[in-house]
Amino acid sequence: MSYETILFDVGTDHVATITLNRPEKLNAFNEAMLADFVAAWERVRLDDDIHTVVLRAAGDRAFCTGVDVQEGLDFPENPWSQRDPGTALGPKANLVWKPVIAACHGMTAGGAFYWLNEADLILCAEDTQFFDPHVSYGLTAALEPIGLARRINLGDTLRIALLGLDERMSAERALQIGLVTEVVPREQLWERAHALAAAIAAKPPAAVQGTVRAVWESLDLARSVAQAHGLAYTQIGNPIATAQVDRATFTKPTWTLR
């Protein structure tokens, strides 16, 4: 399968790597990228050889700066027929329950949060700068911060949304508030993201995917309902996943302390 705006590769370790590949446009997304991601997420969802995904970006300056404002997006004139671009870009919006690890660097802004808000783990390089320029350009910031508010605290969400181009969040601050789980030197970013993805991919996929789905779906449910759903997921997933592990010959890995 060929793509216009992304690179897609699947390794022998069951890790798929998706690379945003519009560095000359700071990896801003256009209609072609929306279509590429709809196809890419469908491939990830249906291909059982893929266990995890690393999402990264080409070029030195940016992970993504949001929508390509020069090209724009093809919205219908009828506002009731318009759709959120995030439904094409986000893995969870496309029913992908395989873990997605986002590896950010440089400018990570605006519509880039469509991916971050639905990633399972986010790593970033030391040079990463997070910001949302919408309000500075007279645009309401709604979709991206709404998703972000379910990931980090309300104060930092509103600070990003309301200060616009006047302030950028550093990698250090992103780590402090839990937006990212790890900050690494730029030259180690891709290798580290792949190592984490490979470690997860080596585990029974039924257990991993059931875990991802249970946790994400719980975010929209009351606690008691989420617990009931979670029990059902263990009843479905555990018999499958435990059958993929022979405990008699299981070798415990050498663990690391973070």
PDB file of N, CA, C and O in Angstrom, residues 57-86:
ATOM      1  N   ALA A  57       7.980  11.826  13.236  1.00  0.00           N
ATOM      2  CA  ALA A  57       7.903  12.794  12.148  1.00  0.00           C
ATOM      3  C   ALA A  57       9.278  13.062  11.551  1.00  0.00           C
ATOM      4  O   ALA A  57      10.285  13.111  12.272  1.00  0.00           O
ATOM      5  N   ALA A  58       9.293  13.260  10.244  1.00  0.00           N
ATOM      6  CA  ALA A  58      10.529  13.546   9.531  1.00  0.00           C
ATOM      7  C   ALA A  58      10.909  15.021   9.693  1.00  0.00           C
ATOM      8  O   ALA A  58      10.078  15.867  10.021  1.00  0.00           O
ATOM      9  N   GLY A  59      12.166  15.308   9.443  1.00  0.00           N
ATOM     10  CA  GLY A  59      12.645  16.688   9.512  1.00  0.00           C
ATOM     11  C   GLY A  59      13.145  17.066  10.887  1.00  0.00           C
ATOM     12  O   GLY A  59      12.929  16.360  11.870  1.00  0.00           O
ATOM     13  N   ASP A  60      13.822  18.217  10.956  1.00  0.00           N
ATOM     14  CA  ASP A  60      14.452  18.651  12.192  1.00  0.00           C
ATOM     15  C   ASP A  60      13.628  19.657  12.987  1.00  0.00           C
ATOM     16  O   ASP A  60      13.836  19.813  14.188  1.00  0.00           O
ATOM     17  N   ARG A  61      12.675  20.331  12.347  1.00  0.00           N
ATOM     18  CA  ARG A  61      12.061  21.499  12.992  1.00  0.00           C
ATOM     19  C   ARG A  61      10.777  21.190  13.753  1.00  0.00           C
ATOM     20  O   ARG A  61      10.464  21.871  14.728  1.00  0.00           O
ATOM     21  N   ALA A  62      10.021  20.178  13.308  1.00  0.00           N
ATOM     22  CA  ALA A  62       8.689  20.017  13.905  1.00  0.00           C
ATOM     23  C   ALA A  62       8.192  18.589  13.818  1.00  0.00           C
ATOM     24  O   ALA A  62       8.438  17.886  12.830  1.00  0.00           O
ATOM     25  N   PHE A  63       7.462  18.197  14.866  1.00  0.00           N
ATOM     26  CA  PHE A  63       6.659  16.980  14.793  1.00  0.00           C
ATOM     27  C   PHE A  63       5.441  17.247  13.909  1.00  0.00           C
ATOM     28  O   PHE A  63       5.182  16.548  12.942  1.00  0.00           O
ATOM     29  N   CYS A  64       4.701  18.295  14.233  1.00  0.00           N
ATOM     30  CA  CYS A  64       3.569  18.730  13.400  1.00  0.00           C
ATOM     31  C   CYS A  64       3.113  20.089  13.915  1.00  0.00           C
ATOM     32  O   CYS A  64       3.081  20.327  15.126  1.00  0.00           O
ATOM     33  N   THR A  65       2.740  20.971  12.999  1.00  0.00           N
ATOM     34  CA  THR A  65       2.244  22.300  13.383  1.00  0.00           C
ATOM     35  C   THR A  65       0.755  22.452  13.100  1.00  0.00           C
ATOM     36  O   THR A  65       0.252  23.565  12.973  1.00  0.00           O
ATOM     37  N   GLY A  66       0.052  21.335  12.995  1.00  0.00           N
ATOM     38  CA  GLY A  66      -1.394  21.398  12.797  1.00  0.00           C
ATOM     39  C   GLY A  66      -1.792  21.355  11.336  1.00  0.00           C
ATOM     40  O   GLY A  66      -1.101  20.771  10.504  1.00  0.00           O
ATOM     41  N   VAL A  67      -2.912  21.981  11.026  1.00  0.00           N
ATOM     42  CA  VAL A  67      -3.430  21.943   9.664  1.00  0.00           C
ATOM     43  C   VAL A  67      -2.555  22.794   8.741  1.00  0.00           C
ATOM     44  O   VAL A  67      -1.992  23.817   9.150  1.00  0.00           O
ATOM     45  N   ASP A  68      -2.433  22.385   7.503  1.00  0.00           N
ATOM     46  CA  ASP A  68      -1.731  23.152   6.484  1.00  0.00           C
ATOM     47  C   ASP A  68      -2.634  24.324   6.094  1.00  0.00           C
ATOM     48  O   ASP A  68      -3.595  24.160   5.342  1.00  0.00           O
ATOM     49  N   VAL A  69      -2.332  25.508   6.598  1.00  0.00           N
ATOM     50  CA  VAL A  69      -3.220  26.656   6.386  1.00  0.00           C
ATOM     51  C   VAL A  69      -3.168  27.160   4.947  1.00  0.00           C
ATOM     52  O   VAL A  69      -4.092  27.842   4.494  1.00  0.00           O
ATOM     53  N   GLN A  70      -2.106  26.844   4.225  1.00  0.00           N
ATOM     54  CA  GLN A  70      -2.031  27.260   2.829  1.00  0.00           C
ATOM     55  C   GLN A  70      -2.967  26.437   1.956  1.00  0.00           C
ATOM     56  O   GLN A  70      -3.612  26.964   1.049  1.00  0.00           O
ATOM     57  N   GLU A  71      -3.080  25.146   2.241  1.00  0.00           N
ATOM     58  CA  GLU A  71      -3.984  24.287   1.480  1.00  0.00           C
ATOM     59  C   GLU A  71      -5.383  24.266   2.077  1.00  0.00           C
ATOM     60  O   GLU A  71      -6.377  24.195   1.359  1.00  0.00           O
ATOM     61  N   GLY A  72      -5.453  24.326   3.399  1.00  0.00           N
ATOM     62  CA  GLY A  72      -6.739  24.228   4.065  1.00  0.00           C
ATOM     63  C   GLY A  72      -7.321  22.822   3.950  1.00  0.00           C
ATOM     64  O   GLY A  72      -6.708  21.909   3.396  1.00  0.00           O
ATOM     65  N   LEU A  73      -8.516  22.653   4.498  1.00  0.00           N
ATOM     66  CA  LEU A  73      -9.228  21.386   4.417  1.00  0.00           C
ATOM     67  C   LEU A  73     -10.545  21.598   3.688  1.00  0.00           C
ATOM     68  O   LEU A  73     -11.083  22.704   3.660  1.00  0.00           O
ATOM     69  N   ASP A  74     -11.047  20.543   3.079  1.00  0.00           N
ATOM     70  CA  ASP A  74     -12.250  20.635   2.257  1.00  0.00           C
ATOM     71  C   ASP A  74     -13.499  20.438   3.104  1.00  0.00           C
ATOM     72  O   ASP A  74     -14.067  19.334   3.170  1.00  0.00           O
ATOM     73  N   PHE A  75     -13.937  21.508   3.760  1.00  0.00           N
ATOM     74  CA  PHE A  75     -15.150  21.440   4.561  1.00  0.00           C
ATOM     75  C   PHE A  75     -16.363  21.794   3.705  1.00  0.00           C
ATOM     76  O   PHE A  75     -16.319  22.753   2.929  1.00  0.00           O
ATOM     77  N   PRO A  76     -17.460  21.059   3.822  1.00  0.00           N
ATOM     78  CA  PRO A  76     -18.691  21.425   3.109  1.00  0.00           C
ATOM     79  C   PRO A  76     -19.199  22.783   3.580  1.00  0.00           C
ATOM     80  O   PRO A  76     -18.939  23.204   4.711  1.00  0.00           O
ATOM     81  N   GLU A  77     -19.921  23.492   2.719  1.00  0.00           N
ATOM     82  CA  GLU A  77     -20.482  24.782   3.108  1.00  0.00           C
ATOM     83  C   GLU A  77     -21.503  24.635   4.229  1.00  0.00           C
ATOM     84  O   GLU A  77     -21.618  25.494   5.101  1.00  0.00           O
ATOM     85  N   ASN A  78     -22.262  23.544   4.206  1.00  0.00           N
ATOM     86  CA  ASN A  78     -23.251  23.287   5.239  1.00  0.00           C
ATOM     87  C   ASN A  78     -22.531  22.924   6.538  1.00  0.00           C
ATOM     88  O   ASN A  78     -21.875  21.876   6.612  1.00  0.00           O
ATOM     89  N   PRO A  79     -22.612  23.756   7.592  1.00  0.00           N
ATOM     90  CA  PRO A  79     -21.853  23.463   8.816  1.00  0.00           C
ATOM     91  C   PRO A  79     -22.267  22.164   9.478  1.00  0.00           C
ATOM     92  O   PRO A  79     -21.468  21.546  10.192  1.00  0.00           O
ATOM     93  N   TRP A  80     -23.506  21.718   9.251  1.00  0.00           N
ATOM     94  CA  TRP A  80     -23.966  20.474   9.871  1.00  0.00           C
ATOM     95  C   TRP A  80     -23.404  19.245   9.167  1.00  0.00           C
ATOM     96  O   TRP A  80     -23.532  18.121   9.658  1.00  0.00           O
ATOM     97  N   SER A  81     -22.786  19.450   8.021  1.00  0.00           N
ATOM     98  CA  SER A  81     -22.170  18.337   7.291  1.00  0.00           C
ATOM     99  C   SER A  81     -20.662  18.272   7.509  1.00  0.00           C
ATOM    100  O   SER A  81     -19.998  17.378   6.994  1.00  0.00           O
ATOM    101  N   GLN A  82     -20.122  19.236   8.244  1.00  0.00           N
ATOM    102  CA  GLN A  82     -18.688  19.263   8.483  1.00  0.00           C
ATOM    103  C   GLN A  82     -18.298  18.235   9.535  1.00  0.00           C
ATOM    104  O   GLN A  82     -19.114  17.848  10.367  1.00  0.00           O
ATOM    105  N   ARG A  83     -17.043  17.789   9.478  1.00  0.00           N
ATOM    106  CA  ARG A  83     -16.573  16.788  10.432  1.00  0.00           C
ATOM    107  C   ARG A  83     -15.274  17.249  11.069  1.00  0.00           C
ATOM    108  O   ARG A  83     -14.568  18.112  10.546  1.00  0.00           O
ATOM    109  N   ASP A  84     -14.984  16.681  12.208  1.00  0.00           N
ATOM    110  CA  ASP A  84     -13.764  16.961  12.947  1.00  0.00           C
ATOM    111  C   ASP A  84     -12.609  16.211  12.290  1.00  0.00           C
ATOM    112  O   ASP A  84     -12.683  14.986  12.141  1.00  0.00           O
ATOM    113  N   PRO A  85     -11.532  16.901  11.883  1.00  0.00           N
ATOM    114  CA  PRO A  85     -10.388  16.196  11.281  1.00  0.00           C
ATOM    115  C   PRO A  85      -9.815  15.113  12.188  1.00  0.00           C
ATOM    116  O   PRO A  85      -9.215  14.150  11.716  1.00  0.00           O
ATOM    117  N   GLY A  86     -10.019  15.269  13.496  1.00  0.00           N
ATOM    118  CA  GLY A  86      -9.491  14.290  14.427  1.00  0.00           C
ATOM    119  C   GLY A  86     -10.065  12.903  14.239  1.00  0.00           C
ATOM    120  O   GLY A  86      -9.449  11.906  14.633  1.00  0.00           O
TER     121      GLY A  86
END
